[in-house]
Coordinates of C-alpha atoms and ligand atoms in Angstrom, one line a residue:
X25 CA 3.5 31.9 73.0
X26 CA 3.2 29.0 75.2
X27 CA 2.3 26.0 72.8
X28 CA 1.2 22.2 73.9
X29 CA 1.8 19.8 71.6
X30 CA -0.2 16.9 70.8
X31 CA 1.3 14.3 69.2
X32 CA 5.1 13.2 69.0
X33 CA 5.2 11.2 65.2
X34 CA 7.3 12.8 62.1
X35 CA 5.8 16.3 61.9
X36 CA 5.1 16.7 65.8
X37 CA 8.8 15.7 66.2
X38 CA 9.6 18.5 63.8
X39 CA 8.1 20.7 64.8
X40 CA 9.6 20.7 68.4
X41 CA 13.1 20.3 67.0
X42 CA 12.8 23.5 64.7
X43 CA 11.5 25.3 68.0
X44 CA 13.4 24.7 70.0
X45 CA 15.8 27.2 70.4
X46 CA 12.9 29.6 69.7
X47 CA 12.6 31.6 72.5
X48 CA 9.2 33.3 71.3
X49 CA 7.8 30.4 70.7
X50 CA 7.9 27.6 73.6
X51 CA 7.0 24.2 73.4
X52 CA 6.0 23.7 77.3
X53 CA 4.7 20.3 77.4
X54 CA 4.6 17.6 75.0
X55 CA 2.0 14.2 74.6
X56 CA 3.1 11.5 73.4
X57 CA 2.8 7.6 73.8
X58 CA 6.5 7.4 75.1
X59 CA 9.0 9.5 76.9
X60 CA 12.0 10.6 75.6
X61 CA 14.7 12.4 76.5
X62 CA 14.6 15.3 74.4
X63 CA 10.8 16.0 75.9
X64 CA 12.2 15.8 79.6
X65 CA 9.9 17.2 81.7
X66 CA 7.5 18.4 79.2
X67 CA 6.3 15.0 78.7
X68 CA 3.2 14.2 79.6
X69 CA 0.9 10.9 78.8
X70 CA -2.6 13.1 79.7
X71 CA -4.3 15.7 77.4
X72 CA -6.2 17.3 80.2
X73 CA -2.3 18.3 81.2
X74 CA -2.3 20.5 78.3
X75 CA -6.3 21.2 77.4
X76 CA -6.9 22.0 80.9
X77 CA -2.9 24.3 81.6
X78 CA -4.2 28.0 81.7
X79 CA -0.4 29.3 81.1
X80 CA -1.0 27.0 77.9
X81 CA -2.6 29.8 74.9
X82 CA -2.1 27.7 71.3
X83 CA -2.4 24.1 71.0
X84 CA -0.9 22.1 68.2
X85 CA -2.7 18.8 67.1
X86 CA -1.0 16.3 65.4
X87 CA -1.8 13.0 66.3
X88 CA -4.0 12.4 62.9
X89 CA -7.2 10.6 62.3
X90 CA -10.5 11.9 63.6
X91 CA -10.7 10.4 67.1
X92 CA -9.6 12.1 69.8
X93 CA -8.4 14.8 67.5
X94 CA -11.7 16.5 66.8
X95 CA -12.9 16.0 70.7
X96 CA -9.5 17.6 71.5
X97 CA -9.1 20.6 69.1
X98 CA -12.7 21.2 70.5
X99 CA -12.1 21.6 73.9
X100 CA -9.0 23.4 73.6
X101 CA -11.0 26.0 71.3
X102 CA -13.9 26.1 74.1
X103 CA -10.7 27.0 76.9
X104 CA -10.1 29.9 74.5
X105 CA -7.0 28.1 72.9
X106 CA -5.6 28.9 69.5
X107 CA -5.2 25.8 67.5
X108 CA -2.5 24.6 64.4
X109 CA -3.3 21.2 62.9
X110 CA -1.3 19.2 59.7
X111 CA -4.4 16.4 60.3
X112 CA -6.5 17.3 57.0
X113 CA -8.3 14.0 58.3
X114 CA -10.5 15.6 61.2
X115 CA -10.3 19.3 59.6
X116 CA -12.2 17.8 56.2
X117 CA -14.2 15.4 58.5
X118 CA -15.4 18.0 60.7
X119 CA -14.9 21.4 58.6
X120 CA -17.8 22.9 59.8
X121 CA -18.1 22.1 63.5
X122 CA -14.4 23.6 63.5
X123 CA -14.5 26.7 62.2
X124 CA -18.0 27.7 63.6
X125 CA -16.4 26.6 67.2
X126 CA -13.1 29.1 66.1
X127 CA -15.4 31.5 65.3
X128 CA -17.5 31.0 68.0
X129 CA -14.4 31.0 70.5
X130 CA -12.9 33.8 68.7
X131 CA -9.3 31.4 68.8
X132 CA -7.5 30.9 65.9
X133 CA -7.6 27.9 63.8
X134 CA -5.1 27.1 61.3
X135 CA -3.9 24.1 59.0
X136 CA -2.2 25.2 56.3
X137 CA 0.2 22.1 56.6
X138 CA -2.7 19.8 55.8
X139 CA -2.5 20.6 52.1
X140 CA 0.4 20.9 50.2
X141 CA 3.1 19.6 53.2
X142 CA 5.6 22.5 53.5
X143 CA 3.9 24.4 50.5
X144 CA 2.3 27.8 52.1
X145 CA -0.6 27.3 49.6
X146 CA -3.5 27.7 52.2
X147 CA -2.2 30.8 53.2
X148 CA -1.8 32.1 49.5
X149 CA -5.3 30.6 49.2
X150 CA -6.3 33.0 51.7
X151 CA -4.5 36.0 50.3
X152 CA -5.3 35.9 46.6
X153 CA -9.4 35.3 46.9
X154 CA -9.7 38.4 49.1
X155 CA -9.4 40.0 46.4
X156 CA -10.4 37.8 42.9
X157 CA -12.6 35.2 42.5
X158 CA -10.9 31.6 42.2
X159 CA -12.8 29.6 39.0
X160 CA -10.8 26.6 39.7
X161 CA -8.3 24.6 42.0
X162 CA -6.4 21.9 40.7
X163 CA -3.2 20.0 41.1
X164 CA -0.7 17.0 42.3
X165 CA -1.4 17.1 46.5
X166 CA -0.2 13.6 47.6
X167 CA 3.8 13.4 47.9
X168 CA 3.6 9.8 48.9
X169 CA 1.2 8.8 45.6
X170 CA 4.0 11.2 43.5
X171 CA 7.0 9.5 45.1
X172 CA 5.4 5.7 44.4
X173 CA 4.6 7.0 40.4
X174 CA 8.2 8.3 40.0
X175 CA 9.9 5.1 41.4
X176 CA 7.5 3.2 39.1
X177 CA 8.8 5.0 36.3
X178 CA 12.4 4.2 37.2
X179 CA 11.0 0.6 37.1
X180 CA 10.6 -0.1 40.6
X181 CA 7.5 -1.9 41.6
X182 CA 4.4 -0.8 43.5
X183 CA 5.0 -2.6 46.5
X184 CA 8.8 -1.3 46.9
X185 CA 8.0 2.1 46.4
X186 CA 5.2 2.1 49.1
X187 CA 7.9 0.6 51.4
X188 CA 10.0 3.6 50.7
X189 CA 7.9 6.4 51.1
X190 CA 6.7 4.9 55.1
X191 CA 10.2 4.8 55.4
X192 CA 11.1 8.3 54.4
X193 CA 7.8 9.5 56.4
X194 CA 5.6 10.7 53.6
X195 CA 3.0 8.3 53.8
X196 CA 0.4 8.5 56.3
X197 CA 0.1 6.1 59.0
X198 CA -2.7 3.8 57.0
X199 CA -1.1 4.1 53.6
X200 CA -4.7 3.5 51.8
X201 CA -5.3 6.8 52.5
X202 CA -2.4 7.4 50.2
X203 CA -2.7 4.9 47.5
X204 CA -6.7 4.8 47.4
X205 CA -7.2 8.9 47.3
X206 CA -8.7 9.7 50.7
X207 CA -5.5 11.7 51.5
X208 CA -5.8 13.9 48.2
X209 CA -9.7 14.3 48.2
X210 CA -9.9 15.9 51.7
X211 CA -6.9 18.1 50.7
X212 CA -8.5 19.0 47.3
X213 CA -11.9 19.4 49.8
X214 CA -10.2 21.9 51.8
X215 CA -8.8 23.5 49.2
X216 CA -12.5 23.9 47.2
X217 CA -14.0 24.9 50.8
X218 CA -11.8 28.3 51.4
X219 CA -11.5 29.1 47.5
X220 CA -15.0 28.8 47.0
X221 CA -16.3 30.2 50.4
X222 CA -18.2 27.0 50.9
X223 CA -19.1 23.8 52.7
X224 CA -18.4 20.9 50.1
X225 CA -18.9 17.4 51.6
X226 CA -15.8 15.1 50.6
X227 CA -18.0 12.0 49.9
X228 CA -19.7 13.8 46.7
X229 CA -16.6 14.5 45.1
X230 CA -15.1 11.0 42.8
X231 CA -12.0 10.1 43.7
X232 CA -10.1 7.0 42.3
X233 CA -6.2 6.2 43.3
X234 CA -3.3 4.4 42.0
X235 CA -3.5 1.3 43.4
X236 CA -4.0 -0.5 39.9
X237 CA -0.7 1.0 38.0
X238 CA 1.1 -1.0 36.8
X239 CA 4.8 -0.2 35.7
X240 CA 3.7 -1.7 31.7
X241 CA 1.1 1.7 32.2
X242 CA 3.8 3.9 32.7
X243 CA 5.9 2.7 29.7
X244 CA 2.5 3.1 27.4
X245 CA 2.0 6.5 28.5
X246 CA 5.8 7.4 28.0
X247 CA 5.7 6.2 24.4
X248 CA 2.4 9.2 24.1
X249 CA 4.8 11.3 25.7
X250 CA 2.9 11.4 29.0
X251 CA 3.4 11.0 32.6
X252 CA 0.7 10.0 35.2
X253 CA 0.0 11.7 38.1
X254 CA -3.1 11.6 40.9
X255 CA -4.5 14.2 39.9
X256 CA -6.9 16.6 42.0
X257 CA -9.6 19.4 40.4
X258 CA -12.4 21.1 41.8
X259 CA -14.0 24.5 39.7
X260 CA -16.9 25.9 40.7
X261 CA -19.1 28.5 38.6
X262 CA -22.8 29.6 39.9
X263 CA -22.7 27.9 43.2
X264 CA -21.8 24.6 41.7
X265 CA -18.5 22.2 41.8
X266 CA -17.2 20.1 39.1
X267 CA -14.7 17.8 41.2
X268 CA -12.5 15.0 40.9
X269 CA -9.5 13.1 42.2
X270 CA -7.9 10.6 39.5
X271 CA -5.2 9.4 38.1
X272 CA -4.4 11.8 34.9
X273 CA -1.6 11.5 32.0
X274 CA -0.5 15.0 31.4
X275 CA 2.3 16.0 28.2
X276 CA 6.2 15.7 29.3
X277 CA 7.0 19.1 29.3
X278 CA 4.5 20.2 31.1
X279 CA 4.6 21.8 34.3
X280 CA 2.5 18.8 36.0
X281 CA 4.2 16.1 34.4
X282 CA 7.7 18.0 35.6
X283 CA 6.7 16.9 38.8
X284 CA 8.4 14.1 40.6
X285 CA 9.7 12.6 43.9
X286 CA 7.3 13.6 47.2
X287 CA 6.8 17.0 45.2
X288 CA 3.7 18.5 44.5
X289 CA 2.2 21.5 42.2
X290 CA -1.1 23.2 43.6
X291 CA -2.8 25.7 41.6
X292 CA -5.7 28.0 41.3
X293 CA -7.2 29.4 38.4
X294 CA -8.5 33.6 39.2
X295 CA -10.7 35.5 36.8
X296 CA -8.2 38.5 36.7
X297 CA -4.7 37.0 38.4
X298 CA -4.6 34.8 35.7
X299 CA -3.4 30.7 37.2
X300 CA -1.0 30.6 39.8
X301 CA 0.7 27.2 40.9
X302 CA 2.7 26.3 43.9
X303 CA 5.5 23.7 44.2
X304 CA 7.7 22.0 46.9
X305 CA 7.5 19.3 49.4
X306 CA 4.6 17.6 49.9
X307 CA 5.3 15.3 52.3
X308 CA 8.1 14.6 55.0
X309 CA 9.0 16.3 58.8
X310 CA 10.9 18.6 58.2
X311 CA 8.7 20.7 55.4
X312 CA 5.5 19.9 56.8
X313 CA 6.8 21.1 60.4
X314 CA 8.0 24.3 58.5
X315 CA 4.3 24.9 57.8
X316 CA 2.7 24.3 60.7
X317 CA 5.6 26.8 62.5
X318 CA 4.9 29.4 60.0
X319 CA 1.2 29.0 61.3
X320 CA 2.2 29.4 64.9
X321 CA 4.1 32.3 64.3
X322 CA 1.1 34.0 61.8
X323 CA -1.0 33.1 64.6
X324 CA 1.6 34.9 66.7
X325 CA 1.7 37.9 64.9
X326 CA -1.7 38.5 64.2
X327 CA -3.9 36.1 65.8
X328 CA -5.9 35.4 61.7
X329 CA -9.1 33.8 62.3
X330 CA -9.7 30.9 60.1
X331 CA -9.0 31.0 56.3
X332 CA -12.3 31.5 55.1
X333 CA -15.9 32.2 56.0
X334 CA -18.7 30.9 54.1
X335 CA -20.1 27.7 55.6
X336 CA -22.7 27.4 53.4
X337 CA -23.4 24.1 51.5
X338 CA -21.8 23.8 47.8
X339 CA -22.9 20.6 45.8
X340 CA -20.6 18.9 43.9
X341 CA -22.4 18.8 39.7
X342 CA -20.0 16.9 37.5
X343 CA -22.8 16.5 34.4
X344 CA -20.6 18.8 32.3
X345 CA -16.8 17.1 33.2
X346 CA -15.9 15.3 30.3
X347 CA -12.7 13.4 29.7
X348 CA -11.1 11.4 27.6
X349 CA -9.7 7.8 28.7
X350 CA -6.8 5.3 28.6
X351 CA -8.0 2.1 29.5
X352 CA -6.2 -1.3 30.3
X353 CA -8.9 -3.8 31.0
X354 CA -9.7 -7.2 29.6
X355 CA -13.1 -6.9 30.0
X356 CA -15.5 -6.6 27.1
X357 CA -18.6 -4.7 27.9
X358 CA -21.3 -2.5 25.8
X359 CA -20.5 1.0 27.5
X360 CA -16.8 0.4 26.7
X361 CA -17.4 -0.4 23.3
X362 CA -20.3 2.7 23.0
X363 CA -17.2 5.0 24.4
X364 CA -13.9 3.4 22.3
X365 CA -12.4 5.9 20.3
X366 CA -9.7 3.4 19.2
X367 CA -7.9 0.9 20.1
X368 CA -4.0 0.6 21.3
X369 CA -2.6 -2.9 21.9
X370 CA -3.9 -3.8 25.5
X371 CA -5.7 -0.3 25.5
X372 CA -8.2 1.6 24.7
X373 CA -8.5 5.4 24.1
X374 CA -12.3 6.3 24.7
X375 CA -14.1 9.7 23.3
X376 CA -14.6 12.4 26.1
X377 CA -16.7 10.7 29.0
X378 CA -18.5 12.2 32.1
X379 CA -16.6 11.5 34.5
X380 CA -19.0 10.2 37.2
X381 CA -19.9 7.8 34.6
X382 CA -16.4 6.4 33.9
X383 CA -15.7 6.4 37.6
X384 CA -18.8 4.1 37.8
X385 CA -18.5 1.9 35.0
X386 CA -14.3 1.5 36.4
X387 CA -15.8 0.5 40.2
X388 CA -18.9 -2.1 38.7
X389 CA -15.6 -3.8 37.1
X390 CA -13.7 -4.1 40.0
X391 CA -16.4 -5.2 42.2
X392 CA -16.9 -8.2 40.0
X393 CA -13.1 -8.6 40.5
X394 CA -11.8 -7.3 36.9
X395 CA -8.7 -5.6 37.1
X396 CA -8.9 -2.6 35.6
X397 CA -6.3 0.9 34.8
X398 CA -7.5 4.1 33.6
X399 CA -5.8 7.2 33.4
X400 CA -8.1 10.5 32.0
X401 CA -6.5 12.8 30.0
X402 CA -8.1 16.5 31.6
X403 CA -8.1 19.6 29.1
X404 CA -5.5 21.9 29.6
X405 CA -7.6 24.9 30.6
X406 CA -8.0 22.5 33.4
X407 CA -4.6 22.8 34.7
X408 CA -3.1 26.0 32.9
Ligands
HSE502 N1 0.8 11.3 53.3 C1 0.8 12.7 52.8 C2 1.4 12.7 51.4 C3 1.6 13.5 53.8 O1 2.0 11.7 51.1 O2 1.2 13.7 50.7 C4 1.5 15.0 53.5 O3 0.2 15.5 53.6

């Protein structure tokens, strides 16, 4: 295999280093911003020097973001390319025009590091639905997000912990995408997409991040012997989604709240296999490289199409998700006193809300500036 890489950052640097004593599979030329010396004379600063190489047969995109990627992967498909991407960016953004082009090309297109970092959970994915139906997927899929919540609980601020995980390459270049959700929507998007056979647009799906923790949150939690995570969940039952990403206080002891550092759990819920959850790194060079190798070589061995087929559209129907609330916020307003189940110091535990709604009532507050925290607390058949 003769491979072109695109893109030189953390996992594009892994990648090549993990290769490159591979003989079977060759790294032949390299784009990147800069030279260095370790590319030699692979290096080029021109795509067309890889899109356009005939003796060039898999191309792997890393470069993140949506543009040039998806005008990239594109054209390599349309030269009859195989393509490996981490960037869960352009795959969620442009899901459909992907794998209808792979299909199209008859290439193969793989990403399973774009979920889970060096967890093979797109390829179990992949595996276990051929043969039972997956009710639900669910699970902590942002190692940056898990990194900053397990500092906090250490006692180390926000703002310090952020700092750390760019440092230690886990976060992704804008770090919003981290802190705010994006990153852990379009993985939980993905996920929902090849579980469910199905196109499910990331903007229906709620997502809320952890931007407004504060350390005091984590303490209150810990004294209910809980642990907050971001927390991602999409089920789907008669061609409709329930979907959401939030943060979530699960029990200490549980496998989810056992989950710390850049680590994350994935799961999926099958009507005969029972739930099955995946842990490991989900964030860094060296484990998401892993991944996108074990893609090359899968694409090596057996030339797999994409993970799943069904393009068709799923919507996202969240009328029936109910949770309950924590809620720090000084605010007093009617729908938080219709949903207060009690009250706890500087919070409130509300009675089992739709989630939509909660999400809604959470954003009017902060557009009017209120500072607000709110962790749900899912049901366990959620999770287990
Ligand atoms: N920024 C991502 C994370 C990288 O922290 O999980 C792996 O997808």
């Amino acid at each position: 295999m003769n491979i072109g890489l695109l893109g030189y950052g953390t996992v594009g640097g892994g990648v090549d280093r993990i290769l490159r004593e591979d003989p079977a599979l060759k790294v032949t030329r390299v784009l990147s911003l800069f030279s260095t010396e370790e590319m030699a004379s692979r290096y080029t600063d021109r795509a067309e020097d890889i899109l356009k190489d005939p003796a060039i047969d898999t191309v792997v995109e890393v470069l993140g973001g949506i543009h040039p990627a998806y005008e990239w992967i594109s054209e390599a498909m349309r030269a009859g390319k195989n393509v490996v991407t981490a960037n869960k960016a352009v795959v969620a953004a442009c899901y459909r025009e992907l794998v209808s082009l792979s299909r199209e090309m008859n290439v193969s297109f793989r990403c399973t590091a774009a979920a889970g970092g060096g967890i093979p959970w797109l390829t179990s994915l992949e595996r276990v639905k051929k043969n039972d139906r997956v009710e639900a997927v669910f699970g902590v899929m942002n190692g940056s997000c898990n990194y900053i919540l397990s500092e906090m609980e250490k006692g180390g601020s926000f703002g310090a912990a952020l700092k750390n995980a760019q440092a230690l390459g886990f976060a992704e270049r804008d770090p919003s995408a981290d802190v705010d959700g994006p990153d852990t929507l379009r993985k939980l998007m993905i996920s929902s997409c090849i579980a469910f056979n199905g196109y499910i647009a990331e903007d229906e799906i709620p997502c809320r991040g952890i931007r407004t923790v504060r350390t005091e949150d984590l303490a209150f939690l810990k004294e209910k012997g809980l642990k907050l995570k971001l927390f991602a969940y999409a089920a789907e039952k008669d061609g409709k989604v329930a979907a959401a990403v939030e943060p979530a206080a699960f029990p200490e002891g549980s496998a989810l709240a056992g989950i710390t550092k850049n680590l994350n759990l994935i799961g999926c819920r099958l009507q005969y296999g029972g739930t099955l959850t995946f842990t490991g790194e989900g964030a860094g060079r060296y484990p998401t490289a892993e991944n996108v190798v074990r893609d090359l070589r899968d694409v090596a061995a057996f030339r797999p199409a994409f993970y799943a087929d069904g393009l068709q559209p799923l919507h996202v129907d969240n009328t029936a998700l109910k949770r309950i609330y924590y809620v720090r916020t000084s605010a007093e307003d009617p729908f938080l006193e219709k949903i207060t189940a009690e009250k706890d110091g500087a919070y409130i535990k509300t009675l089992p809300v739709s989630v939509p709604e909660m999400h809604a009532f959470l954003s009017s507050l902060e557009a009017d500036g209120t500072p607000v925290f709110a962790a749900a607390v899912p049901e366990e058949e959620a999770y287990a």
